[in-house]
Amino acid sequence: MLRRSRIGSWAITGGIAAATLTGCAGADVPDAVIEISNVQFSPMDATVEVGDTVEWRFDDGGLLHHVESPGEFDSGITGEGTFSYTFDRPGTYTYTCSIHPYMTGTVTVR
Ligand SMILES: [Cu+2]
């Protein structure tokens, strides 16, 4: 009896989570995700369309990083969380990490 009620409870929780995700899909789901781990951007080069949102995920065990493209976007220095930017003009955007200058990446917007 107890076991069955636990399973039922999990099913309800899952249903709510799925509904919440679906409800936010239009605004919050990035068009491209760039992982920051092992002191590099992955992928280093991303291509998106005008109007797309790119999300960088700081996932390097708390190591501080920075996503910076002077005059375009700047995540600030952080070791956790995410940074999103929506590109509304075509072009090739180069960015670096000010803490680790050898960390570079590009976003091509077409
Ligand atoms: Cu860095």
mmCIF file of N, CA, C and O and ligand atoms in Angstrom:
data_model
loop_
_atom_site.group_PDB
_atom_site.id
_atom_site.type_symbol
_atom_site.label_atom_id
_atom_site.label_comp_id
_atom_site.label_asym_id
_atom_site.label_seq_id
_atom_site.Cartn_x
_atom_site.Cartn_y
_atom_site.Cartn_z
ATOM 1 N N MET A 1 0.833 -1.216 0.000
ATOM 2 C CA MET A 1 0.000 0.000 0.000
ATOM 3 C C MET A 1 0.866 1.265 0.000
ATOM 4 O O MET A 1 0.741 2.130 -0.826
ATOM 5 N N LEU A 2 1.804 1.303 0.932
ATOM 6 C CA LEU A 2 2.688 2.471 1.043
ATOM 7 C C LEU A 2 3.490 2.641 -0.253
ATOM 8 O O LEU A 2 3.621 3.728 -0.782
ATOM 9 N N ARG A 3 3.973 1.528 -0.769
ATOM 10 C CA ARG A 3 4.788 1.572 -1.973
ATOM 11 C C ARG A 3 3.991 2.135 -3.157
ATOM 12 O O ARG A 3 4.471 2.984 -3.886
ATOM 13 N N ARG A 4 2.771 1.682 -3.268
ATOM 14 C CA ARG A 4 1.954 2.128 -4.389
ATOM 15 C C ARG A 4 1.716 3.647 -4.286
ATOM 16 O O ARG A 4 1.763 4.363 -5.267
ATOM 17 N N SER A 5 1.480 4.124 -3.094
ATOM 18 C CA SER A 5 1.197 5.550 -2.935
ATOM 19 C C SER A 5 2.452 6.376 -3.253
ATOM 20 O O SER A 5 2.365 7.448 -3.819
ATOM 21 N N ARG A 6 3.617 5.860 -2.970
ATOM 22 C CA ARG A 6 4.855 6.586 -3.325
ATOM 23 C C ARG A 6 4.990 6.707 -4.848
ATOM 24 O O ARG A 6 5.334 7.750 -5.357
ATOM 25 N N ILE A 7 4.721 5.626 -5.530
ATOM 26 C CA ILE A 7 4.824 5.651 -6.990
ATOM 27 C C ILE A 7 3.843 6.675 -7.564
ATOM 28 O O ILE A 7 4.190 7.475 -8.423
ATOM 29 N N GLY A 8 2.627 6.700 -7.014
ATOM 30 C CA GLY A 8 1.637 7.671 -7.478
ATOM 31 C C GLY A 8 2.116 9.095 -7.276
ATOM 32 O O GLY A 8 1.996 9.946 -8.146
ATOM 33 N N SER A 9 2.733 9.333 -6.153
ATOM 34 C CA SER A 9 3.219 10.668 -5.843
ATOM 35 C C SER A 9 4.304 11.102 -6.827
ATOM 36 O O SER A 9 4.305 12.229 -7.317
ATOM 37 N N TRP A 10 5.217 10.197 -7.166
ATOM 38 C CA TRP A 10 6.266 10.518 -8.136
ATOM 39 C C TRP A 10 5.665 10.863 -9.491
ATOM 40 O O TRP A 10 6.090 11.794 -10.140
ATOM 41 N N ALA A 11 4.648 10.096 -9.876
ATOM 42 C CA ALA A 11 4.030 10.332 -11.181
ATOM 43 C C ALA A 11 3.422 11.729 -11.251
ATOM 44 O O ALA A 11 3.565 12.442 -12.235
ATOM 45 N N ILE A 12 2.789 12.156 -10.155
ATOM 46 C CA ILE A 12 2.166 13.493 -10.149
ATOM 47 C C ILE A 12 3.251 14.565 -10.249
ATOM 48 O O ILE A 12 3.161 15.505 -11.020
ATOM 49 N N THR A 13 4.329 14.404 -9.493
ATOM 50 C CA THR A 13 5.425 15.378 -9.523
ATOM 51 C C THR A 13 5.982 15.497 -10.946
ATOM 52 O O THR A 13 6.194 16.591 -11.452
ATOM 53 N N GLY A 14 6.185 14.356 -11.588
ATOM 54 C CA GLY A 14 6.712 14.373 -12.947
ATOM 55 C C GLY A 14 5.786 15.104 -13.904
ATOM 56 O O GLY A 14 6.226 15.845 -14.764
ATOM 57 N N GLY A 15 4.502 14.903 -13.728
ATOM 58 C CA GLY A 15 3.531 15.564 -14.597
ATOM 59 C C GLY A 15 3.582 17.072 -14.469
ATOM 60 O O GLY A 15 3.577 17.797 -15.453
ATOM 61 N N ILE A 16 3.721 17.555 -13.244
ATOM 62 C CA ILE A 16 3.789 19.005 -13.024
ATOM 63 C C ILE A 16 5.059 19.565 -13.646
ATOM 64 O O ILE A 16 5.041 20.592 -14.308
ATOM 65 N N ALA A 17 6.178 18.874 -13.462
ATOM 66 C CA ALA A 17 7.441 19.347 -14.022
ATOM 67 C C ALA A 17 7.359 19.441 -15.544
ATOM 68 O O ALA A 17 7.777 20.422 -16.141
ATOM 69 N N ALA A 18 6.775 18.440 -16.163
ATOM 70 C CA ALA A 18 6.666 18.438 -17.619
ATOM 71 C C ALA A 18 5.782 19.588 -18.093
ATOM 72 O O ALA A 18 6.102 20.280 -19.054
ATOM 73 N N ALA A 19 4.698 19.835 -17.376
ATOM 74 C CA ALA A 19 3.786 20.911 -17.764
ATOM 75 C C ALA A 19 4.484 22.263 -17.640
ATOM 76 O O ALA A 19 4.342 23.132 -18.495
ATOM 77 N N THR A 20 5.275 22.438 -16.597
ATOM 78 C CA THR A 20 5.979 23.705 -16.385
ATOM 79 C C THR A 20 6.971 23.952 -17.506
ATOM 80 O O THR A 20 7.052 25.039 -18.061
ATOM 81 N N LEU A 21 7.721 22.933 -17.881
ATOM 82 C CA LEU A 21 8.700 23.067 -18.953
ATOM 83 C C LEU A 21 8.026 23.447 -20.262
ATOM 84 O O LEU A 21 8.473 24.334 -20.964
ATOM 85 N N THR A 22 6.929 22.777 -20.558
ATOM 86 C CA THR A 22 6.218 23.058 -21.802
ATOM 87 C C THR A 22 5.726 24.507 -21.814
ATOM 88 O O THR A 22 5.843 25.207 -22.802
ATOM 89 N N GLY A 23 5.239 24.969 -20.662
ATOM 90 C CA GLY A 23 4.700 26.320 -20.584
ATOM 91 C C GLY A 23 5.745 27.384 -20.845
ATOM 92 O O GLY A 23 5.437 28.452 -21.356
ATOM 93 N N CYS A 24 7.019 27.119 -20.519
ATOM 94 C CA CYS A 24 8.060 28.120 -20.649
ATOM 95 C C CYS A 24 8.830 27.982 -21.958
ATOM 96 O O CYS A 24 9.748 28.747 -22.210
ATOM 97 N N ALA A 25 8.496 27.000 -22.768
ATOM 98 C CA ALA A 25 9.336 26.645 -23.905
ATOM 99 C C ALA A 25 9.610 27.826 -24.825
ATOM 100 O O ALA A 25 10.717 27.982 -25.314
ATOM 101 N N GLY A 26 8.649 28.689 -25.052
ATOM 102 C CA GLY A 26 8.833 29.774 -26.000
ATOM 103 C C GLY A 26 9.934 30.733 -25.597
ATOM 104 O O GLY A 26 10.742 31.135 -26.413
ATOM 105 N N ALA A 27 10.002 31.082 -24.316
ATOM 106 C CA ALA A 27 10.888 32.158 -23.894
ATOM 107 C C ALA A 27 12.221 31.664 -23.344
ATOM 108 O O ALA A 27 13.231 32.308 -23.540
ATOM 109 N N ASP A 28 12.225 30.551 -22.674
ATOM 110 C CA ASP A 28 13.382 30.219 -21.852
ATOM 111 C C ASP A 28 14.323 29.176 -22.443
ATOM 112 O O ASP A 28 15.420 29.005 -21.940
ATOM 113 N N VAL A 29 13.917 28.489 -23.460
ATOM 114 C CA VAL A 29 14.778 27.435 -23.995
ATOM 115 C C VAL A 29 15.750 28.061 -24.994
ATOM 116 O O VAL A 29 15.336 28.687 -25.971
ATOM 117 N N PRO A 30 17.063 27.954 -24.728
ATOM 118 C CA PRO A 30 18.028 28.564 -25.647
ATOM 119 C C PRO A 30 18.070 27.822 -26.984
ATOM 120 O O PRO A 30 17.747 26.644 -27.070
ATOM 121 N N ASP A 31 18.480 28.549 -28.016
ATOM 122 C CA ASP A 31 18.622 27.931 -29.340
ATOM 123 C C ASP A 31 19.952 27.212 -29.469
ATOM 124 O O ASP A 31 20.096 26.317 -30.294
ATOM 125 N N ALA A 32 20.926 27.619 -28.657
ATOM 126 C CA ALA A 32 22.229 26.951 -28.643
ATOM 127 C C ALA A 32 22.792 27.044 -27.234
ATOM 128 O O ALA A 32 22.576 28.035 -26.535
ATOM 129 N N VAL A 33 23.463 25.996 -26.808
ATOM 130 C CA VAL A 33 24.066 25.953 -25.470
ATOM 131 C C VAL A 33 25.563 25.738 -25.620
ATOM 132 O O VAL A 33 26.003 24.877 -26.386
ATOM 133 N N ILE A 34 26.345 26.555 -24.919
ATOM 134 C CA ILE A 34 27.796 26.405 -24.912
ATOM 135 C C ILE A 34 28.212 26.086 -23.477
ATOM 136 O O ILE A 34 27.984 26.885 -22.563
ATOM 137 N N GLU A 35 28.771 24.921 -23.299
ATOM 138 C CA GLU A 35 29.237 24.480 -21.985
ATOM 139 C C GLU A 35 30.616 25.062 -21.708
ATOM 140 O O GLU A 35 31.485 25.067 -22.587
ATOM 141 N N ILE A 36 30.800 25.532 -20.491
ATOM 142 C CA ILE A 36 32.123 25.989 -20.067
ATOM 143 C C ILE A 36 32.624 24.991 -19.032
ATOM 144 O O ILE A 36 32.130 24.941 -17.905
ATOM 145 N N SER A 37 33.561 24.148 -19.464
ATOM 146 C CA SER A 37 34.141 23.167 -18.551
ATOM 147 C C SER A 37 35.526 22.792 -19.058
ATOM 148 O O SER A 37 35.844 23.002 -20.238
ATOM 149 N N ASN A 38 36.356 22.284 -18.161
ATOM 150 C CA ASN A 38 37.745 21.939 -18.491
ATOM 151 C C ASN A 38 38.469 23.111 -19.143
ATOM 152 O O ASN A 38 39.273 22.930 -20.057
ATOM 153 N N VAL A 39 38.172 24.304 -18.660
ATOM 154 C CA VAL A 39 38.799 25.544 -19.116
ATOM 155 C C VAL A 39 38.691 25.695 -20.630
ATOM 156 O O VAL A 39 39.638 26.068 -21.321
ATOM 157 N N GLN A 40 37.518 25.389 -21.150
ATOM 158 C CA GLN A 40 37.270 25.676 -22.570
ATOM 159 C C GLN A 40 35.773 25.802 -22.834
ATOM 160 O O GLN A 40 34.944 25.358 -22.042
ATOM 161 N N PHE A 41 35.486 26.451 -23.954
ATOM 162 C CA PHE A 41 34.112 26.575 -24.419
ATOM 163 C C PHE A 41 33.811 25.397 -25.334
ATOM 164 O O PHE A 41 34.616 25.042 -26.191
ATOM 165 N N SER A 42 32.672 24.796 -25.144
ATOM 166 C CA SER A 42 32.322 23.644 -25.970
ATOM 167 C C SER A 42 30.856 23.739 -26.413
ATOM 168 O O SER A 42 29.962 23.705 -25.564
ATOM 169 N N PRO A 43 30.589 23.886 -27.704
ATOM 170 C CA PRO A 43 31.578 23.982 -28.783
ATOM 171 C C PRO A 43 32.254 25.351 -28.801
ATOM 172 O O PRO A 43 31.687 26.327 -28.316
ATOM 173 N N MET A 44 33.457 25.408 -29.396
ATOM 174 C CA MET A 44 34.163 26.680 -29.510
ATOM 175 C C MET A 44 33.492 27.587 -30.530
ATOM 176 O O MET A 44 33.530 28.803 -30.401
ATOM 177 N N ASP A 45 32.939 26.989 -31.552
ATOM 178 C CA ASP A 45 32.286 27.760 -32.614
ATOM 179 C C ASP A 45 30.838 27.304 -32.735
ATOM 180 O O ASP A 45 30.578 26.116 -32.894
ATOM 181 N N ALA A 46 29.937 28.275 -32.648
ATOM 182 C CA ALA A 46 28.514 27.968 -32.752
ATOM 183 C C ALA A 46 27.919 28.829 -33.852
ATOM 184 O O ALA A 46 28.374 29.949 -34.097
ATOM 185 N N THR A 47 26.934 28.303 -34.540
ATOM 186 C CA THR A 47 26.242 29.058 -35.581
ATOM 187 C C THR A 47 24.754 29.076 -35.260
ATOM 188 O O THR A 47 24.164 28.028 -34.980
ATOM 189 N N VAL A 48 24.183 30.281 -35.270
ATOM 190 C CA VAL A 48 22.754 30.438 -34.969
ATOM 191 C C VAL A 48 22.133 31.381 -35.997
ATOM 192 O O VAL A 48 22.830 31.947 -36.850
ATOM 193 N N GLU A 49 20.830 31.551 -35.904
ATOM 194 C CA GLU A 49 20.104 32.453 -36.789
ATOM 195 C C GLU A 49 19.843 33.774 -36.048
ATOM 196 O O GLU A 49 19.837 33.810 -34.815
ATOM 197 N N VAL A 50 19.601 34.833 -36.802
ATOM 198 C CA VAL A 50 19.230 36.113 -36.199
ATOM 199 C C VAL A 50 17.997 35.906 -35.308
ATOM 200 O O VAL A 50 17.046 35.231 -35.700
ATOM 201 N N GLY A 51 18.051 36.466 -34.119
ATOM 202 C CA GLY A 51 16.956 36.324 -33.164
ATOM 203 C C GLY A 51 17.127 35.168 -32.201
ATOM 204 O O GLY A 51 16.335 35.029 -31.264
ATOM 205 N N ASP A 52 18.158 34.360 -32.430
ATOM 206 C CA ASP A 52 18.369 33.208 -31.553
ATOM 207 C C ASP A 52 19.070 33.622 -30.256
ATOM 208 O O ASP A 52 19.828 34.599 -30.220
ATOM 209 N N THR A 53 18.822 32.819 -29.237
ATOM 210 C CA THR A 53 19.442 33.046 -27.930
ATOM 211 C C THR A 53 20.461 31.945 -27.658
ATOM 212 O O THR A 53 20.161 30.761 -27.811
ATOM 213 N N VAL A 54 21.663 32.386 -27.291
ATOM 214 C CA VAL A 54 22.728 31.443 -26.921
ATOM 215 C C VAL A 54 22.876 31.479 -25.403
ATOM 216 O O VAL A 54 22.862 32.546 -24.791
ATOM 217 N N GLU A 55 22.994 30.307 -24.819
ATOM 218 C CA GLU A 55 23.195 30.212 -23.378
ATOM 219 C C GLU A 55 24.548 29.573 -23.081
ATOM 220 O O GLU A 55 24.851 28.504 -23.596
ATOM 221 N N TRP A 56 25.341 30.256 -22.278
ATOM 222 C CA TRP A 56 26.605 29.694 -21.785
ATOM 223 C C TRP A 56 26.350 29.123 -20.392
ATOM 224 O O TRP A 56 25.732 29.780 -19.551
ATOM 225 N N ARG A 57 26.825 27.922 -20.153
ATOM 226 C CA ARG A 57 26.651 27.279 -18.845
ATOM 227 C C ARG A 57 27.999 27.160 -18.151
ATOM 228 O O ARG A 57 28.894 26.461 -18.631
ATOM 229 N N PHE A 58 28.121 27.850 -17.036
ATOM 230 C CA PHE A 58 29.358 27.807 -16.249
ATOM 231 C C PHE A 58 29.334 26.526 -15.427
ATOM 232 O O PHE A 58 28.610 26.417 -14.455
ATOM 233 N N ASP A 59 30.111 25.559 -15.865
ATOM 234 C CA ASP A 59 30.025 24.221 -15.277
ATOM 235 C C ASP A 59 31.432 23.652 -15.145
ATOM 236 O O ASP A 59 31.751 22.610 -15.690
ATOM 237 N N ASP A 60 32.284 24.400 -14.445
ATOM 238 C CA ASP A 60 33.688 23.990 -14.337
ATOM 239 C C ASP A 60 34.093 23.865 -12.870
ATOM 240 O O ASP A 60 35.180 24.304 -12.470
ATOM 241 N N GLY A 61 33.206 23.274 -12.069
ATOM 242 C CA GLY A 61 33.516 23.008 -10.665
ATOM 243 C C GLY A 61 33.770 24.260 -9.842
ATOM 244 O O GLY A 61 34.523 24.218 -8.874
ATOM 245 N N GLY A 62 33.147 25.361 -10.229
ATOM 246 C CA GLY A 62 33.310 26.598 -9.481
ATOM 247 C C GLY A 62 34.457 27.469 -9.953
ATOM 248 O O GLY A 62 34.608 28.600 -9.498
ATOM 249 N N LEU A 63 35.266 26.965 -10.869
ATOM 250 C CA LEU A 63 36.360 27.767 -11.431
ATOM 251 C C LEU A 63 35.769 28.992 -12.125
ATOM 252 O O LEU A 63 34.809 28.879 -12.878
ATOM 253 N N LEU A 64 36.355 30.145 -11.842
ATOM 254 C CA LEU A 64 35.816 31.384 -12.393
ATOM 255 C C LEU A 64 36.140 31.528 -13.875
ATOM 256 O O LEU A 64 37.270 31.271 -14.302
ATOM 257 N N HIS A 65 35.143 31.954 -14.628
ATOM 258 C CA HIS A 65 35.313 32.231 -16.048
ATOM 259 C C HIS A 65 34.556 33.496 -16.411
ATOM 260 O O HIS A 65 33.832 34.066 -15.589
ATOM 261 N N HIS A 66 34.696 33.892 -17.667
ATOM 262 C CA HIS A 66 34.140 35.156 -18.131
ATOM 263 C C HIS A 66 33.806 34.989 -19.612
ATOM 264 O O HIS A 66 34.635 34.471 -20.365
ATOM 265 N N VAL A 67 32.634 35.379 -20.002
ATOM 266 C CA VAL A 67 32.269 35.393 -21.414
ATOM 267 C C VAL A 67 32.181 36.861 -21.820
ATOM 268 O O VAL A 67 31.290 37.585 -21.360
ATOM 269 N N GLU A 68 33.139 37.294 -22.646
ATOM 270 C CA GLU A 68 33.212 38.721 -22.943
ATOM 271 C C GLU A 68 33.507 38.970 -24.413
ATOM 272 O O GLU A 68 34.497 38.458 -24.954
ATOM 273 N N SER A 69 32.631 39.745 -25.041
ATOM 274 C CA SER A 69 32.849 40.217 -26.402
ATOM 275 C C SER A 69 32.699 41.730 -26.348
ATOM 276 O O SER A 69 31.574 42.245 -26.287
ATOM 277 N N PRO A 70 33.817 42.456 -26.314
ATOM 278 C CA PRO A 70 33.758 43.904 -26.055
ATOM 279 C C PRO A 70 32.765 44.617 -26.968
ATOM 280 O O PRO A 70 32.776 44.446 -28.179
ATOM 281 N N GLY A 71 31.915 45.406 -26.356
ATOM 282 C CA GLY A 71 30.911 46.153 -27.098
ATOM 283 C C GLY A 71 29.682 45.356 -27.467
ATOM 284 O O GLY A 71 28.728 45.908 -28.021
ATOM 285 N N GLU A 72 29.701 44.049 -27.185
ATOM 286 C CA GLU A 72 28.556 43.216 -27.551
ATOM 287 C C GLU A 72 27.882 42.576 -26.328
ATOM 288 O O GLU A 72 26.726 42.830 -26.060
ATOM 289 N N PHE A 73 28.635 41.748 -25.633
ATOM 290 C CA PHE A 73 28.038 41.118 -24.456
ATOM 291 C C PHE A 73 29.112 40.795 -23.426
ATOM 292 O O PHE A 73 30.301 40.716 -23.752
ATOM 293 N N ASP A 74 28.667 40.659 -22.190
ATOM 294 C CA ASP A 74 29.597 40.487 -21.072
ATOM 295 C C ASP A 74 28.852 39.777 -19.939
ATOM 296 O O ASP A 74 27.898 40.311 -19.398
ATOM 297 N N SER A 75 29.303 38.594 -19.611
ATOM 298 C CA SER A 75 28.620 37.806 -18.577
ATOM 299 C C SER A 75 28.986 38.257 -17.171
ATOM 300 O O SER A 75 28.304 37.917 -16.211
ATOM 301 N N GLY A 76 30.105 38.992 -17.052
ATOM 302 C CA GLY A 76 30.687 39.185 -15.733
ATOM 303 C C GLY A 76 31.456 37.920 -15.358
ATOM 304 O O GLY A 76 31.260 36.867 -15.967
ATOM 305 N N ILE A 77 32.330 38.051 -14.389
ATOM 306 C CA ILE A 77 33.143 36.907 -13.959
ATOM 307 C C ILE A 77 32.334 36.089 -12.957
ATOM 308 O O ILE A 77 31.834 36.623 -11.969
ATOM 309 N N THR A 78 32.193 34.805 -13.251
ATOM 310 C CA THR A 78 31.417 33.955 -12.360
ATOM 311 C C THR A 78 31.876 32.509 -12.466
ATOM 312 O O THR A 78 32.522 32.126 -13.452
ATOM 313 N N GLY A 79 31.548 31.741 -11.467
ATOM 314 C CA GLY A 79 31.927 30.328 -11.470
ATOM 315 C C GLY A 79 30.741 29.400 -11.530
ATOM 316 O O GLY A 79 30.896 28.181 -11.436
ATOM 317 N N GLU A 80 29.537 29.978 -11.681
ATOM 318 C CA GLU A 80 28.356 29.111 -11.696
ATOM 319 C C GLU A 80 27.212 29.813 -12.409
ATOM 320 O O GLU A 80 27.275 31.005 -12.694
ATOM 321 N N GLY A 81 26.198 29.045 -12.721
ATOM 322 C CA GLY A 81 25.004 29.607 -13.339
ATOM 323 C C GLY A 81 25.117 29.658 -14.853
ATOM 324 O O GLY A 81 25.945 28.972 -15.456
ATOM 325 N N THR A 82 24.277 30.496 -15.439
ATOM 326 C CA THR A 82 24.251 30.598 -16.900
ATOM 327 C C THR A 82 24.244 32.066 -17.308
ATOM 328 O O THR A 82 23.922 32.952 -16.516
ATOM 329 N N PHE A 83 24.596 32.286 -18.566
ATOM 330 C CA PHE A 83 24.519 33.618 -19.156
ATOM 331 C C PHE A 83 23.897 33.469 -20.535
ATOM 332 O O PHE A 83 24.295 32.588 -21.304
ATOM 333 N N SER A 84 22.915 34.284 -20.833
ATOM 334 C CA SER A 84 22.239 34.191 -22.128
ATOM 335 C C SER A 84 22.336 35.511 -22.868
ATOM 336 O O SER A 84 22.314 36.582 -22.252
ATOM 337 N N TYR A 85 22.431 35.405 -24.189
ATOM 338 C CA TYR A 85 22.452 36.613 -25.021
ATOM 339 C C TYR A 85 21.683 36.314 -26.304
ATOM 340 O O TYR A 85 21.859 35.246 -26.905
ATOM 341 N N THR A 86 20.844 37.248 -26.687
ATOM 342 C CA THR A 86 20.062 37.093 -27.916
ATOM 343 C C THR A 86 20.688 37.947 -29.011
ATOM 344 O O THR A 86 20.912 39.149 -28.817
ATOM 345 N N PHE A 87 21.002 37.325 -30.129
ATOM 346 C CA PHE A 87 21.682 37.997 -31.239
ATOM 347 C C PHE A 87 20.649 38.505 -32.233
ATOM 348 O O PHE A 87 19.912 37.712 -32.821
ATOM 349 N N ASP A 88 20.602 39.831 -32.417
ATOM 350 C CA ASP A 88 19.613 40.366 -33.350
ATOM 351 C C ASP A 88 20.240 40.972 -34.602
ATOM 352 O O ASP A 88 19.556 41.601 -35.395
ATOM 353 N N ARG A 89 21.570 40.776 -34.779
ATOM 354 C CA ARG A 89 22.225 41.224 -36.013
ATOM 355 C C ARG A 89 23.145 40.114 -36.518
ATOM 356 O O ARG A 89 23.825 39.468 -35.719
ATOM 357 N N PRO A 90 23.173 39.905 -37.825
ATOM 358 C CA PRO A 90 24.083 38.887 -38.347
ATOM 359 C C PRO A 90 25.540 39.319 -38.193
ATOM 360 O O PRO A 90 25.824 40.516 -38.104
ATOM 361 N N GLY A 91 26.425 38.352 -38.153
ATOM 362 C CA GLY A 91 27.844 38.659 -38.054
ATOM 363 C C GLY A 91 28.575 37.531 -37.344
ATOM 364 O O GLY A 91 27.983 36.523 -36.978
ATOM 365 N N THR A 92 29.880 37.734 -37.183
ATOM 366 C CA THR A 92 30.688 36.766 -36.447
ATOM 367 C C THR A 92 31.183 37.449 -35.182
ATOM 368 O O THR A 92 31.853 38.486 -35.246
ATOM 369 N N TYR A 93 30.821 36.888 -34.062
ATOM 370 C CA TYR A 93 31.140 37.474 -32.766
ATOM 371 C C TYR A 93 32.202 36.616 -32.081
ATOM 372 O O TYR A 93 31.987 35.442 -31.800
ATOM 373 N N THR A 94 33.349 37.224 -31.835
ATOM 374 C CA THR A 94 34.422 36.541 -31.130
ATOM 375 C C THR A 94 34.348 36.927 -29.660
ATOM 376 O O THR A 94 34.094 38.083 -29.329
ATOM 377 N N TYR A 95 34.535 35.950 -28.802
ATOM 378 C CA TYR A 95 34.538 36.259 -27.369
ATOM 379 C C TYR A 95 35.673 35.497 -26.691
ATOM 380 O O TYR A 95 36.191 34.514 -27.221
ATOM 381 N N THR A 96 36.048 36.007 -25.527
ATOM 382 C CA THR A 96 37.127 35.384 -24.767
ATOM 383 C C THR A 96 36.764 35.385 -23.282
ATOM 384 O O THR A 96 35.785 35.994 -22.866
ATOM 385 N N CYS A 97 37.605 34.686 -22.528
ATOM 386 C CA CYS A 97 37.532 34.710 -21.067
ATOM 387 C C CYS A 97 38.688 35.575 -20.595
ATOM 388 O O CYS A 97 39.843 35.276 -20.889
ATOM 389 N N SER A 98 38.392 36.656 -19.873
ATOM 390 C CA SER A 98 39.457 37.580 -19.463
ATOM 391 C C SER A 98 40.422 36.928 -18.479
ATOM 392 O O SER A 98 41.574 37.347 -18.352
ATOM 393 N N ILE A 99 39.991 35.896 -17.786
ATOM 394 C CA ILE A 99 40.856 35.219 -16.808
ATOM 395 C C ILE A 99 41.796 34.243 -17.511
ATOM 396 O O ILE A 99 42.938 34.058 -17.101
ATOM 397 N N HIS A 100 41.291 33.602 -18.555
ATOM 398 C CA HIS A 100 42.091 32.645 -19.331
ATOM 399 C C HIS A 100 42.054 33.093 -20.784
ATOM 400 O O HIS A 100 41.189 32.651 -21.555
ATOM 401 N N PRO A 101 42.981 33.967 -21.177
ATOM 402 C CA PRO A 101 42.906 34.563 -22.527
ATOM 403 C C PRO A 101 42.967 33.537 -23.656
ATOM 404 O O PRO A 101 42.562 33.839 -24.779
ATOM 405 N N TYR A 102 43.467 32.355 -23.376
ATOM 406 C CA TYR A 102 43.510 31.318 -24.417
ATOM 407 C C TYR A 102 42.147 30.664 -24.617
ATOM 408 O O TYR A 102 41.976 29.860 -25.536
ATOM 409 N N MET A 103 41.193 30.974 -23.759
ATOM 410 C CA MET A 103 39.821 30.489 -23.971
ATOM 411 C C MET A 103 39.130 31.433 -24.934
ATOM 412 O O MET A 103 38.857 32.579 -24.591
ATOM 413 N N THR A 104 38.871 30.964 -26.139
ATOM 414 C CA THR A 104 38.176 31.808 -27.110
ATOM 415 C C THR A 104 37.065 31.012 -27.777
ATOM 416 O O THR A 104 37.075 29.771 -27.776
ATOM 417 N N GLY A 105 36.140 31.737 -28.329
ATOM 418 C CA GLY A 105 35.063 31.098 -29.070
ATOM 419 C C GLY A 105 34.444 32.094 -30.019
ATOM 420 O O GLY A 105 34.692 33.305 -29.933
ATOM 421 N N THR A 106 33.671 31.590 -30.954
ATOM 422 C CA THR A 106 32.947 32.480 -31.859
ATOM 423 C C THR A 106 31.491 32.026 -31.958
ATOM 424 O O THR A 106 31.182 30.840 -31.853
ATOM 425 N N VAL A 107 30.642 33.015 -32.157
ATOM 426 C CA VAL A 107 29.245 32.752 -32.502
ATOM 427 C C VAL A 107 29.007 33.409 -33.855
ATOM 428 O O VAL A 107 29.223 34.615 -34.010
ATOM 429 N N THR A 108 28.642 32.617 -34.825
ATOM 430 C CA THR A 108 28.299 33.141 -36.147
ATOM 431 C C THR A 108 26.785 33.241 -36.233
ATOM 432 O O THR A 108 26.071 32.257 -35.992
ATOM 433 N N VAL A 109 26.313 34.438 -36.565
ATOM 434 C CA VAL A 109 24.873 34.684 -36.671
ATOM 435 C C VAL A 109 24.567 34.960 -38.133
ATOM 436 O O VAL A 109 25.179 35.839 -38.741
ATOM 437 N N ARG A 110 23.658 34.202 -38.711
ATOM 438 C CA ARG A 110 23.387 34.367 -40.140
ATOM 439 C C ARG A 110 21.925 34.679 -40.403
ATOM 440 O O ARG A 110 21.108 34.651 -39.476
HETATM 441 CU CU CU B 1 38.142 31.126 -18.095
#
